[in-house]
mmCIF file of C-alpha atoms and ligand atoms in Angstrom:
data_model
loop_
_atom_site.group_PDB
_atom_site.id
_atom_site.type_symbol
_atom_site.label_atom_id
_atom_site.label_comp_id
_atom_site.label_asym_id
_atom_site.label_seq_id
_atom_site.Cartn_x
_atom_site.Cartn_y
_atom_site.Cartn_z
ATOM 1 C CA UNK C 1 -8.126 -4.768 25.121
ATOM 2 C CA UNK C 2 -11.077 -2.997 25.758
ATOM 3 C CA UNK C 3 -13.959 -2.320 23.119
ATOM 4 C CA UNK C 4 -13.649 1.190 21.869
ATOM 5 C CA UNK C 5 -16.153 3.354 22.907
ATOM 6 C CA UNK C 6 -19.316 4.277 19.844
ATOM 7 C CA UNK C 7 -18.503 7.974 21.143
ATOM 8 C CA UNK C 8 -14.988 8.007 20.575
ATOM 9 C CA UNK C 9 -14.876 5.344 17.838
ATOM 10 C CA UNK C 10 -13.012 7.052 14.578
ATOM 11 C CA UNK C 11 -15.773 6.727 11.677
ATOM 12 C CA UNK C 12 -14.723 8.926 9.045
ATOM 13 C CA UNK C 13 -16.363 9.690 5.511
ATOM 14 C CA UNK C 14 -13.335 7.718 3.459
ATOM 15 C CA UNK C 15 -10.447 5.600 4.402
ATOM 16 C CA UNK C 16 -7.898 7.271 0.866
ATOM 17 C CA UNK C 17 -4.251 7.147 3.539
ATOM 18 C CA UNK C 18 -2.744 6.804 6.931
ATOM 19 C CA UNK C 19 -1.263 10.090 5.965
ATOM 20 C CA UNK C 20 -2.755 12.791 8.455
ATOM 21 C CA UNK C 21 -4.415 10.341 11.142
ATOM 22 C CA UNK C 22 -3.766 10.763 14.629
ATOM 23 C CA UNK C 23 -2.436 8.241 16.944
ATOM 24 C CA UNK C 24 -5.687 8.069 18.348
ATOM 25 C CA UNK C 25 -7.184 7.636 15.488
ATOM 26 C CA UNK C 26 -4.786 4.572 14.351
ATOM 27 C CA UNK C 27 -5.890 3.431 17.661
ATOM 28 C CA UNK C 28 -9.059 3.337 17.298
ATOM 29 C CA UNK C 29 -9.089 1.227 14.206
ATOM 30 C CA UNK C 30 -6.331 -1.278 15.425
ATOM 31 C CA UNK C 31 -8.421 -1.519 18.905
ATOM 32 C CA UNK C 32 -11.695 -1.987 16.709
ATOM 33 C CA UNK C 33 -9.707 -4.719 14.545
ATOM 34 C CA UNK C 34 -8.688 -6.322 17.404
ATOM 35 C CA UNK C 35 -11.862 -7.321 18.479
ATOM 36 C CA UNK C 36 -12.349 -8.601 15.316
ATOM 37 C CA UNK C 37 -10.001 -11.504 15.600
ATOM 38 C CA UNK C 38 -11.164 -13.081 17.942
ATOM 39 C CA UNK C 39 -14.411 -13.330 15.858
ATOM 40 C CA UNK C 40 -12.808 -14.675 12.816
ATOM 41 C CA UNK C 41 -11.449 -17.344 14.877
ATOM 42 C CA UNK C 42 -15.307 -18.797 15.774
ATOM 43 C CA UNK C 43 -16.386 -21.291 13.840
ATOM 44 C CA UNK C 44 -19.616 -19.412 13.183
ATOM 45 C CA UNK C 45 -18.233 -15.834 12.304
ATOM 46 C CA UNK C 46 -21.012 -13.743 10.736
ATOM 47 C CA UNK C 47 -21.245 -10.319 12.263
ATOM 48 C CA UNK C 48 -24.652 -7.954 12.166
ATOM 49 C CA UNK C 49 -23.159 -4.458 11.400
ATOM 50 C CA UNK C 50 -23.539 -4.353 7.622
ATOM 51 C CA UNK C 51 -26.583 -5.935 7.131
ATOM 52 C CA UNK C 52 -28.471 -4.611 4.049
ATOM 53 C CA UNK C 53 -25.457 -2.771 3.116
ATOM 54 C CA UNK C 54 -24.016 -3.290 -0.540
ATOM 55 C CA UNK C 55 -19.841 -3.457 -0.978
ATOM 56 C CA UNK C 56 -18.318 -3.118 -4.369
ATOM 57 C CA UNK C 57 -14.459 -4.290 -4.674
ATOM 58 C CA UNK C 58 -13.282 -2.058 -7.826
ATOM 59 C CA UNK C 59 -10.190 -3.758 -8.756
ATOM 60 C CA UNK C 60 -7.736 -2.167 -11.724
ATOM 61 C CA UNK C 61 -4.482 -3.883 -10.849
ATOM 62 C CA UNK C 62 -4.590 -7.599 -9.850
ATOM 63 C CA UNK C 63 -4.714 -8.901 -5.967
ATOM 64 C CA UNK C 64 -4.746 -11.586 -4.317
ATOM 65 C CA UNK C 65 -4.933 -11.080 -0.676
ATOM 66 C CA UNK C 66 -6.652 -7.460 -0.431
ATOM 67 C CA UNK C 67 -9.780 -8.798 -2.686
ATOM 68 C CA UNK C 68 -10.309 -11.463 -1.417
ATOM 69 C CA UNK C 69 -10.083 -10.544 2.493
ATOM 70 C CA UNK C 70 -11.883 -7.311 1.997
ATOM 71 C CA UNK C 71 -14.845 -9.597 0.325
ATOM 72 C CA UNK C 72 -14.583 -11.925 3.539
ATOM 73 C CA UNK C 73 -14.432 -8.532 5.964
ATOM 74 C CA UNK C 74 -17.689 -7.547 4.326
ATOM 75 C CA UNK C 75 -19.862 -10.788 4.380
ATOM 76 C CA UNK C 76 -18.557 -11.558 7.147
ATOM 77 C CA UNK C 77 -20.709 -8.549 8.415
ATOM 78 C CA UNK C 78 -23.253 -9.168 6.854
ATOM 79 C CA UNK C 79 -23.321 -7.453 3.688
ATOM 80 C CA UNK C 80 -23.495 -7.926 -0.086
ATOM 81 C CA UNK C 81 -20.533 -7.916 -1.899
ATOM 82 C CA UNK C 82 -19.812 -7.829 -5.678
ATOM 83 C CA UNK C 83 -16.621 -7.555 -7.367
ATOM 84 C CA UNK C 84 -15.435 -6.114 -10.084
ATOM 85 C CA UNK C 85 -12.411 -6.072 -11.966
ATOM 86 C CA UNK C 86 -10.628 -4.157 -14.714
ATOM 87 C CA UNK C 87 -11.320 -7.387 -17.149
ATOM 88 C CA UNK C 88 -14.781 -7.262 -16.759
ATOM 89 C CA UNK C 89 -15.431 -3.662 -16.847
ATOM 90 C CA UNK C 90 -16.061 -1.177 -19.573
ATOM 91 C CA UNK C 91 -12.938 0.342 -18.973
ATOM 92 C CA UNK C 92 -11.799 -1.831 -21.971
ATOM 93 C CA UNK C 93 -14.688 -0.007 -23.745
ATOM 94 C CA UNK C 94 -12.680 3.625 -23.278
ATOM 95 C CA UNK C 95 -14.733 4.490 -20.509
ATOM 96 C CA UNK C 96 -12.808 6.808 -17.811
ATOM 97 C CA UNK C 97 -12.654 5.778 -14.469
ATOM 98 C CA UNK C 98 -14.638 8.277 -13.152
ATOM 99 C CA UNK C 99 -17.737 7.423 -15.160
ATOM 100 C CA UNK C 100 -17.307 4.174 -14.329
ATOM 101 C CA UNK C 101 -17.271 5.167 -10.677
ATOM 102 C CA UNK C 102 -20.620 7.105 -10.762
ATOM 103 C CA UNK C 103 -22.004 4.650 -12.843
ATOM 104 C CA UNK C 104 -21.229 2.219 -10.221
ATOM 105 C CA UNK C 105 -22.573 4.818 -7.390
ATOM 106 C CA UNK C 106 -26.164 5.537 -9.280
ATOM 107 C CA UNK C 107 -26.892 2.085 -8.093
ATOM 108 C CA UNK C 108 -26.550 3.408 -4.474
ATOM 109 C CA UNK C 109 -24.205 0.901 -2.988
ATOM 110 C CA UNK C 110 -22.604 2.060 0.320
ATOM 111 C CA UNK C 111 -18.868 1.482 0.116
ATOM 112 C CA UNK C 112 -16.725 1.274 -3.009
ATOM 113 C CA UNK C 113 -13.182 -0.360 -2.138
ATOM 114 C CA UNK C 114 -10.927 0.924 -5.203
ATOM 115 C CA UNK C 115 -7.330 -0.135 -6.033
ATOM 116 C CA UNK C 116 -6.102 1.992 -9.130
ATOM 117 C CA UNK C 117 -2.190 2.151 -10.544
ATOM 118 C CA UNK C 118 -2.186 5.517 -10.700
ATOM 119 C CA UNK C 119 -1.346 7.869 -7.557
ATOM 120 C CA UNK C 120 -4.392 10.216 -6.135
ATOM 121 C CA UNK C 121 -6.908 8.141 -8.461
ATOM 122 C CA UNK C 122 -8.761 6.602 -5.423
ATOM 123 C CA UNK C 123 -8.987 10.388 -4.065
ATOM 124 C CA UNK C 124 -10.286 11.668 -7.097
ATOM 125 C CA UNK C 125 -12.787 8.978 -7.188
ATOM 126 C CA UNK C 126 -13.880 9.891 -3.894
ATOM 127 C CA UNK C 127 -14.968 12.948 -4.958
ATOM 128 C CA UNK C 128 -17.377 12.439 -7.430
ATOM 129 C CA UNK C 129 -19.126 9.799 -5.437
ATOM 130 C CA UNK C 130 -21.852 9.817 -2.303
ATOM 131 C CA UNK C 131 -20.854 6.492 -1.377
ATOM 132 C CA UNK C 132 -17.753 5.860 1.032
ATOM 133 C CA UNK C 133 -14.712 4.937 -0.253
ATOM 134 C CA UNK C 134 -11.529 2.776 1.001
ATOM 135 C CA UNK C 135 -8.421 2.871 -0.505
ATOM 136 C CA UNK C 136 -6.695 -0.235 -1.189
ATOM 137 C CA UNK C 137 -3.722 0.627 -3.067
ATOM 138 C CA UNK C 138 -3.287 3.903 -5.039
ATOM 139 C CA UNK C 139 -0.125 3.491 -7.480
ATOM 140 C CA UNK C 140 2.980 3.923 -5.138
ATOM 141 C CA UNK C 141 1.176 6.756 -3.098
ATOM 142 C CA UNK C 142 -0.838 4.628 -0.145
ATOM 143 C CA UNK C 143 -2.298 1.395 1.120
ATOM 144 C CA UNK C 144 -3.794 2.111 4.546
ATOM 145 C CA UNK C 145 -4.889 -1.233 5.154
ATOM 146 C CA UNK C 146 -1.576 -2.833 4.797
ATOM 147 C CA UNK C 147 -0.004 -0.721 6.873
ATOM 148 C CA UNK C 148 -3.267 -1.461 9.649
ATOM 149 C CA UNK C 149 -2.571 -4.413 9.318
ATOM 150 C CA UNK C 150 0.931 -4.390 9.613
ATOM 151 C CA UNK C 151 0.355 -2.736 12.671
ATOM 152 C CA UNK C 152 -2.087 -4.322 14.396
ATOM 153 C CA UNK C 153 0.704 -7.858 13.549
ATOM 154 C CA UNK C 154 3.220 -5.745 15.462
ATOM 155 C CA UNK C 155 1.279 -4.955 18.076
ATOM 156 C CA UNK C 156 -0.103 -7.853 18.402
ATOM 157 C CA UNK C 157 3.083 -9.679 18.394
ATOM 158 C CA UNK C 158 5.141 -6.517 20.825
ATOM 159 C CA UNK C 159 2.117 -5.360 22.977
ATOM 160 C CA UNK C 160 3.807 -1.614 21.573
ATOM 161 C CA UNK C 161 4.629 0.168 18.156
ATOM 162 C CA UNK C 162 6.385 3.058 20.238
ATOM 163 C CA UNK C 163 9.938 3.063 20.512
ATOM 164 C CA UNK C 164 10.557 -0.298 18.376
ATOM 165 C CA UNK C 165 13.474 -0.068 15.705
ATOM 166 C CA UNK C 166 11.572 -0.799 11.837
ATOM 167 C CA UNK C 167 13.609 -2.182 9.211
ATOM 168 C CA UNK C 168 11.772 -1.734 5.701
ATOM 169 C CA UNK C 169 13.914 -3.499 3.421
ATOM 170 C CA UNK C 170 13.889 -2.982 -0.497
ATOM 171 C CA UNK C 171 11.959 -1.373 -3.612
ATOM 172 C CA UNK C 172 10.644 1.534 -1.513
ATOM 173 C CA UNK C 173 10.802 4.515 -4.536
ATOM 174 C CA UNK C 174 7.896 2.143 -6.015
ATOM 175 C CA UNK C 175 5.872 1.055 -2.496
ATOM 176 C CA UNK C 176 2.686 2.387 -1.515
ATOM 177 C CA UNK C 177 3.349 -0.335 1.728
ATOM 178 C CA UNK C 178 6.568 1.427 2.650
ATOM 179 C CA UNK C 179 4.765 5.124 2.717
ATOM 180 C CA UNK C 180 1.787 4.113 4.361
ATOM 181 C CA UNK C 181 3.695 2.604 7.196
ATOM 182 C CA UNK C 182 6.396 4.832 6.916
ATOM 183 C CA UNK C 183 3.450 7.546 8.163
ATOM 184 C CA UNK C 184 1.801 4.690 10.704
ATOM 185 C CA UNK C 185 4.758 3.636 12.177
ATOM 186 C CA UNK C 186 6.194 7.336 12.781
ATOM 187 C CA UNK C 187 2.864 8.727 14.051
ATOM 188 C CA UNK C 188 2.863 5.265 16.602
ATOM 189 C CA UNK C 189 5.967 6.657 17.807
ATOM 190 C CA UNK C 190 8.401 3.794 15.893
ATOM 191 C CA UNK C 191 12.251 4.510 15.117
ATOM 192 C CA UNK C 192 11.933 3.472 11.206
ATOM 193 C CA UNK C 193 14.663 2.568 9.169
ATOM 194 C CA UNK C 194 14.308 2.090 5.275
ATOM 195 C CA UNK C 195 17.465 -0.012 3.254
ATOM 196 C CA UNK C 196 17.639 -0.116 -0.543
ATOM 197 C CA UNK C 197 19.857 0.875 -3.042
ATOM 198 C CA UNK C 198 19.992 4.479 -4.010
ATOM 199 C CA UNK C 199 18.005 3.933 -7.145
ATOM 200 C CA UNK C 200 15.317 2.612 -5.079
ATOM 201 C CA UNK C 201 15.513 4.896 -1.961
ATOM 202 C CA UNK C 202 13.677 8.106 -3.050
ATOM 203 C CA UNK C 203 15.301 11.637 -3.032
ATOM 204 C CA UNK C 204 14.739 13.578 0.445
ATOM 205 C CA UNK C 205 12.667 10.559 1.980
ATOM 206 C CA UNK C 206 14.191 11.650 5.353
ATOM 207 C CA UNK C 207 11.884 14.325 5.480
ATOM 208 C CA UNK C 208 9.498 11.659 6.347
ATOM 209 C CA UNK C 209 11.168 10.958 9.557
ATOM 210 C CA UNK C 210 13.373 8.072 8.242
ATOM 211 C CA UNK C 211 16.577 6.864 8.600
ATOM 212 C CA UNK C 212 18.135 5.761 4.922
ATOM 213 C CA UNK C 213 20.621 2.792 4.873
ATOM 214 C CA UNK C 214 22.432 1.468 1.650
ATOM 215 C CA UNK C 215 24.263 -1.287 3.463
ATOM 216 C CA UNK C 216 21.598 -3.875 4.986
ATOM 217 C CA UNK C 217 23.381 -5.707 7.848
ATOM 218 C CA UNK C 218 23.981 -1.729 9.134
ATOM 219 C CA UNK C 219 20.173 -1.299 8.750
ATOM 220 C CA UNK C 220 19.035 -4.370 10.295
ATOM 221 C CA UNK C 221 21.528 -3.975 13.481
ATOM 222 C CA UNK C 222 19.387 -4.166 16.261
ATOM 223 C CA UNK C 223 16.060 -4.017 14.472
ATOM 224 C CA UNK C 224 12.639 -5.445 16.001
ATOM 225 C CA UNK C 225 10.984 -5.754 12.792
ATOM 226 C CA UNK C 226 12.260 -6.667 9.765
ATOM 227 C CA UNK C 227 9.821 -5.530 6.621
ATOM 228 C CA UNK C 228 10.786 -6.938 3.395
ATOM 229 C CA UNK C 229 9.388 -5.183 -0.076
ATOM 230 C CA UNK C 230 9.023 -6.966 -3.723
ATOM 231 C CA UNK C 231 10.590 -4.931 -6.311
ATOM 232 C CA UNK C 232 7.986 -3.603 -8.184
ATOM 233 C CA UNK C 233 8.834 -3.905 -11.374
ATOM 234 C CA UNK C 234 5.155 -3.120 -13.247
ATOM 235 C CA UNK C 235 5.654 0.236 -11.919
ATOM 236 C CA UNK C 236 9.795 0.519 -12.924
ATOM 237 C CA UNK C 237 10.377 2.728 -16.406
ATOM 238 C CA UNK C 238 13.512 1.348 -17.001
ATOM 239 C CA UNK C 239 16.701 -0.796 -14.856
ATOM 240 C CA UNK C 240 16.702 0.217 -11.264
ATOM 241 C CA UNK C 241 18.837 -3.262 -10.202
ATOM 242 C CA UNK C 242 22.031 -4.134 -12.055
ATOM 243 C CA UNK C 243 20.018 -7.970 -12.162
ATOM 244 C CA UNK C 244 18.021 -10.051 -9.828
ATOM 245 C CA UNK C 245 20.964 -12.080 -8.470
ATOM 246 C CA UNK C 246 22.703 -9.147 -7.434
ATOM 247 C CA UNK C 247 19.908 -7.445 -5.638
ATOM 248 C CA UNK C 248 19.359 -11.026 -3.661
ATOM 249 C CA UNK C 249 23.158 -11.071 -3.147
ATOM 250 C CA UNK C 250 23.154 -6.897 -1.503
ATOM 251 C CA UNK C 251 19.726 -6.921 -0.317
ATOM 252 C CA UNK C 252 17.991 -9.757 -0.542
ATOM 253 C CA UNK C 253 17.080 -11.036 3.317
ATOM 254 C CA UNK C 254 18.740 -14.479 4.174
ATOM 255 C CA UNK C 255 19.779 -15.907 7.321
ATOM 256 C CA UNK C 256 23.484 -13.821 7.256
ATOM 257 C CA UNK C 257 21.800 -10.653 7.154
ATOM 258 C CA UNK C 258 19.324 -11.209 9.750
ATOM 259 C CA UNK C 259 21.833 -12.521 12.508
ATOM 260 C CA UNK C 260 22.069 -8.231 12.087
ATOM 261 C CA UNK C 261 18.749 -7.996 13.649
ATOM 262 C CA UNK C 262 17.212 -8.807 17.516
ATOM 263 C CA UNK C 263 17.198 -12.325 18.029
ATOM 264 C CA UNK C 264 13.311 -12.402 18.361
ATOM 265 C CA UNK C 265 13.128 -9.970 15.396
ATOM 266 C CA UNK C 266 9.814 -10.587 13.185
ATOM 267 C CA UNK C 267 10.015 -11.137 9.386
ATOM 268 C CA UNK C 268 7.218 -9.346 7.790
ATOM 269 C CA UNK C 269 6.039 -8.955 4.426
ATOM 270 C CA UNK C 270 3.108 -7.794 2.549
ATOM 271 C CA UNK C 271 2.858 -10.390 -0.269
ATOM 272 C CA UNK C 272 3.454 -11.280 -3.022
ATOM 273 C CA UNK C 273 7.156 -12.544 -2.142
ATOM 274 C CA UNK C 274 9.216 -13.861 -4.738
ATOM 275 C CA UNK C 275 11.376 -16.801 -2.802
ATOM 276 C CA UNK C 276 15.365 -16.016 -4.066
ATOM 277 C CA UNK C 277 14.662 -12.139 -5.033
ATOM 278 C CA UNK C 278 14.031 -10.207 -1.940
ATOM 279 C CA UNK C 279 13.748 -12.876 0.892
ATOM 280 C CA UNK C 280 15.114 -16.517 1.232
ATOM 281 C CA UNK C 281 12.481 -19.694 1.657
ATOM 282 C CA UNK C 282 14.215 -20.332 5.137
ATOM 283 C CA UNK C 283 13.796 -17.153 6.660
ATOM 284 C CA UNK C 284 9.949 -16.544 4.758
ATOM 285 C CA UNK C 285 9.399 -19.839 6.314
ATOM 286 C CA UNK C 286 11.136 -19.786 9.685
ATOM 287 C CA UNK C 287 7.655 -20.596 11.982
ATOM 288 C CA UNK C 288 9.475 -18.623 14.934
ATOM 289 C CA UNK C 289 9.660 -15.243 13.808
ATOM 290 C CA UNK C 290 8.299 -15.049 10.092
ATOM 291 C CA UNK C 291 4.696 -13.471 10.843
ATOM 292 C CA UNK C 292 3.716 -13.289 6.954
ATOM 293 C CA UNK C 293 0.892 -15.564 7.137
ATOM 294 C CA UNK C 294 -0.449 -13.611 10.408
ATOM 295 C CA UNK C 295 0.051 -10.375 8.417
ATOM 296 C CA UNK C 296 -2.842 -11.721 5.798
ATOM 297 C CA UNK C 297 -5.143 -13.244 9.212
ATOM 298 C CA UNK C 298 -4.492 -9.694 10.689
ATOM 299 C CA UNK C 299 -5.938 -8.296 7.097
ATOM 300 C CA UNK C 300 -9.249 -9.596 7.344
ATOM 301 C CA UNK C 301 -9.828 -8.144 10.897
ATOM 302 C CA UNK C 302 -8.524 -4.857 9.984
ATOM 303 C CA UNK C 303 -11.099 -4.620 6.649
ATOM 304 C CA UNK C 304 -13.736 -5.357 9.060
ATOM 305 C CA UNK C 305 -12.669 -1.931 11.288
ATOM 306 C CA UNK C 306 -12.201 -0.163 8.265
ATOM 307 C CA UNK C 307 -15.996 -1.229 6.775
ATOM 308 C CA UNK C 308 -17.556 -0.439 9.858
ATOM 309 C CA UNK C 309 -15.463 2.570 10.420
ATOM 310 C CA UNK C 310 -16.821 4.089 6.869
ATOM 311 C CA UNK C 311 -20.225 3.123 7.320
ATOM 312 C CA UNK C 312 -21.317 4.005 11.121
ATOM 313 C CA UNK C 313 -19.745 7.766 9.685
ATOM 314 C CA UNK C 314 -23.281 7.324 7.063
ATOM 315 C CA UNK C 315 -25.470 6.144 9.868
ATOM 316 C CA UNK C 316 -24.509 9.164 12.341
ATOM 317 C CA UNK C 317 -24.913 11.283 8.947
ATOM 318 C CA UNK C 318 -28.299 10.183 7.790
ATOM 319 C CA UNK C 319 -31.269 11.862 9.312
HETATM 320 N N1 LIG E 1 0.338 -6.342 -2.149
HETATM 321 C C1 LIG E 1 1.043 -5.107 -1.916
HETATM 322 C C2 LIG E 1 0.479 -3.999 -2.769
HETATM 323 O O1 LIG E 1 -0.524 -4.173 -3.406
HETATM 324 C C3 LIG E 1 2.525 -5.249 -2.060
HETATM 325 C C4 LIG E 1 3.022 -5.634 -3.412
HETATM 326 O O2 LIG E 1 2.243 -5.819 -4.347
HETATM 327 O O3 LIG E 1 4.244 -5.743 -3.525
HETATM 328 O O4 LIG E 1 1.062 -2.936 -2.790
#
C-alpha cells in the first residue's frame, strides 16, 4: 500500500462520524492506518508526529478497549496523554458537560477524545472548544473509529470492502457500531445486511441503504462478514427481548447459523461480547475466521490516523 500523499492526506478539524465522508476520504484514513501497523508491530514503536502535543481521553461511559488504545495511539506518537473519567470529574459536582469541556480546553491541550451517552453531545462539545475533537462513541448515534477499524480488519483480511455481502447481527436500534458502519460500509461500496428482531431493528432503517432480516440463517446466506452486536441494555427503557435464552436461541450466532454464511466468512465483533447471549465461545474463538482480537490490534493503528489526521488539520491552520 502506498503512503498517502501530505497533499491529498484527509486532515480535517474533528473526527464527530463516518456520516458524510467520502470514499476517498475513508481511504485516506484506512491507507494512513495501514501504515501504522506495521509500526506497532516493532519492538521499538514510538512515532515523532505528536511530539509536544497534549491528548485528553474524556470518558463518561466506561471502556475498555477505545481508552486504552486511543492512550497507546497517542504516546505512541509521541504525545502526552491524560485521562479522565466521569468518576473523577466534577461532573459529580453538577457541573455541565460543556463547562467541563472548556474548562478542560483553557488549558490549551490539542485534541480532546470524548465518549458521552447521549446522542450529538460530542458535536456540541465540539463547538464550544478550539481544540480538535474525536468522537469515540456518542450514545447510539456514531463511533467512527470502530467502524475504521472495522474496516481497515476487512480490508485487511479481503484486499476489498466493495461488493462484499455484511451481516450485522443483533441490538442495532441501540448501536452507534451498526450506524457508523452501516454509513462506512455503504459509502465503500458493501451490500449490508442488518438481522434482529423487530424491536431491535429501527423503523425505516432501509433508508440507509440496508437490507432488514428477522430470520438469521436467511441473513447470513452467503455473507462475507459476519458482525455480531451486544444488546445494549444500559441504553434499553424497558423489555426489547422476551429473555436472554431466547434471543441466543433466534439470534444468537453459533456454529448452525453460520454454516448460513461463506465458508471463509469472518466473525467480527466490537467488544464487549457476552459468551452464550449474542455469540457462542466456539465460534468467538474459532482461530480461522473469528478476527475479534485483530479488530482491537486494527484499533490502535486506526487512533493513530485519526490523531494525526486532527492535528496536521492545526499545523496547516496555524500561521
Ligand atoms: N464498545 C462498543 C461501543 O462502545 C460496542 C459496545 O459497547 O457494545 O459502542
Amino acid at each position: 500500500m502506498n503512503a498517502p500523499d501530505a497533499n491529498t492526506r484527509f486532515a480535517p478539524r474533528h473526527i464527530l462520524g463516518i456520516e458524510g465522508l467520502s470514499p476517498d476520504q475513508i481511504t485516506s484514513l484506512l491507507d494512513a492506518a495501514d501504515g501504522f501497523v506495521a509500526l506497532n508491530r516493532r519492538r521499538e514503536k514510538k512515532g515523532e508526529s505528536l511530539r509536544g502535543l497534549t491528548v485528553i481521553n474524556l470518558f463518561f461511559e466506561t471502556s475498555t478497549r477505545t481508552q486504552t488504545s486511543f492512550e497507546m495511539a497517542a504516546k505512541r506518537l509521541g504525545a502526552d496523554v491524560i485521562n479522565m473519567s466521569v468518576a473523577t470529574s466534577s461532573i459529580y459536582k453538577g457541573e455541565s458537560l460543556i463547562d467541563t469541556a472548556m474548562t478542560l480546553n483553557a488549558m490549551r491541550p490539542d485534541v480532546l477524545v470524548v465518549r458521552h451517552p447521549h446522542s450529538g453531545a460530542v458535536e456540541l462539545l465540539s463547538q464550544k472548544v478550539t481544540c480538535a475533537v474525536i468522537n469515540c462513541g456518542d450514545g447510539s448515534h456514531e463511533h467512527p473509529t470502530q467502524a475504521l477499524l472495522d474496516a481497515l480488519t476487512i480490508r485487511r483480511r479481503k484486499g476489498t470492502i466493495a461488493g462484499l455481502v455484511v451481516t450485522i447481527c443483533g441490538d442495532i436500534a441501540h448501536s452507534r457500531v451498526a450506524r457508523s458502519n452501516i454509513h462506512l460500509l455503504t459509502a465503500m461500496g458493501a451490500r449490508v445486511r442488518v438481522v434482529g428482531p423487530p424491536t431491535l431493528i429501527p423503523a425505516m432503517i432501509e433508508r440507509m441503504g440496508v437490507e432488514v432480516f428477522h430470520d438469521m440463517v436467511a441473513g447470513l446466506a452467503d455473507a462475507d462478514i459476519v458482525m455480531m452486536l451486544r444488546l445494549q441494555l444500559e441504553r434499553m427503557h424497558g423489555t426489547f427481548v422476551p429473555s436472554l435464552r431466547e434471543n441466543f436461541h433466534f439470534y444468537g450466532l453459533d456454529e448452525d447459523k453460520l454454516a448460513a454464511a461463506k465458508p471463509d466468512a469472518l466473525i467480527m465483533h466490537p467488544g464487549p461480547i457476552n459468551r452464550g447471549v449474542e455469540i457462542d465461545t466456539s465460534v468467538a474463538d474459532d482461530i480461522d475466521r473469528s478476527v475479534i482480537t485483530e479488530q482491537v490490534e486494527m484499533g490502535v493503528a486506526v487512533r493513530m490516523a485519526c490523531l494525526e489526521a486532527v492535528t496536521a488539520h492545526q499545523e496547516a491552520a496555524s500561521p
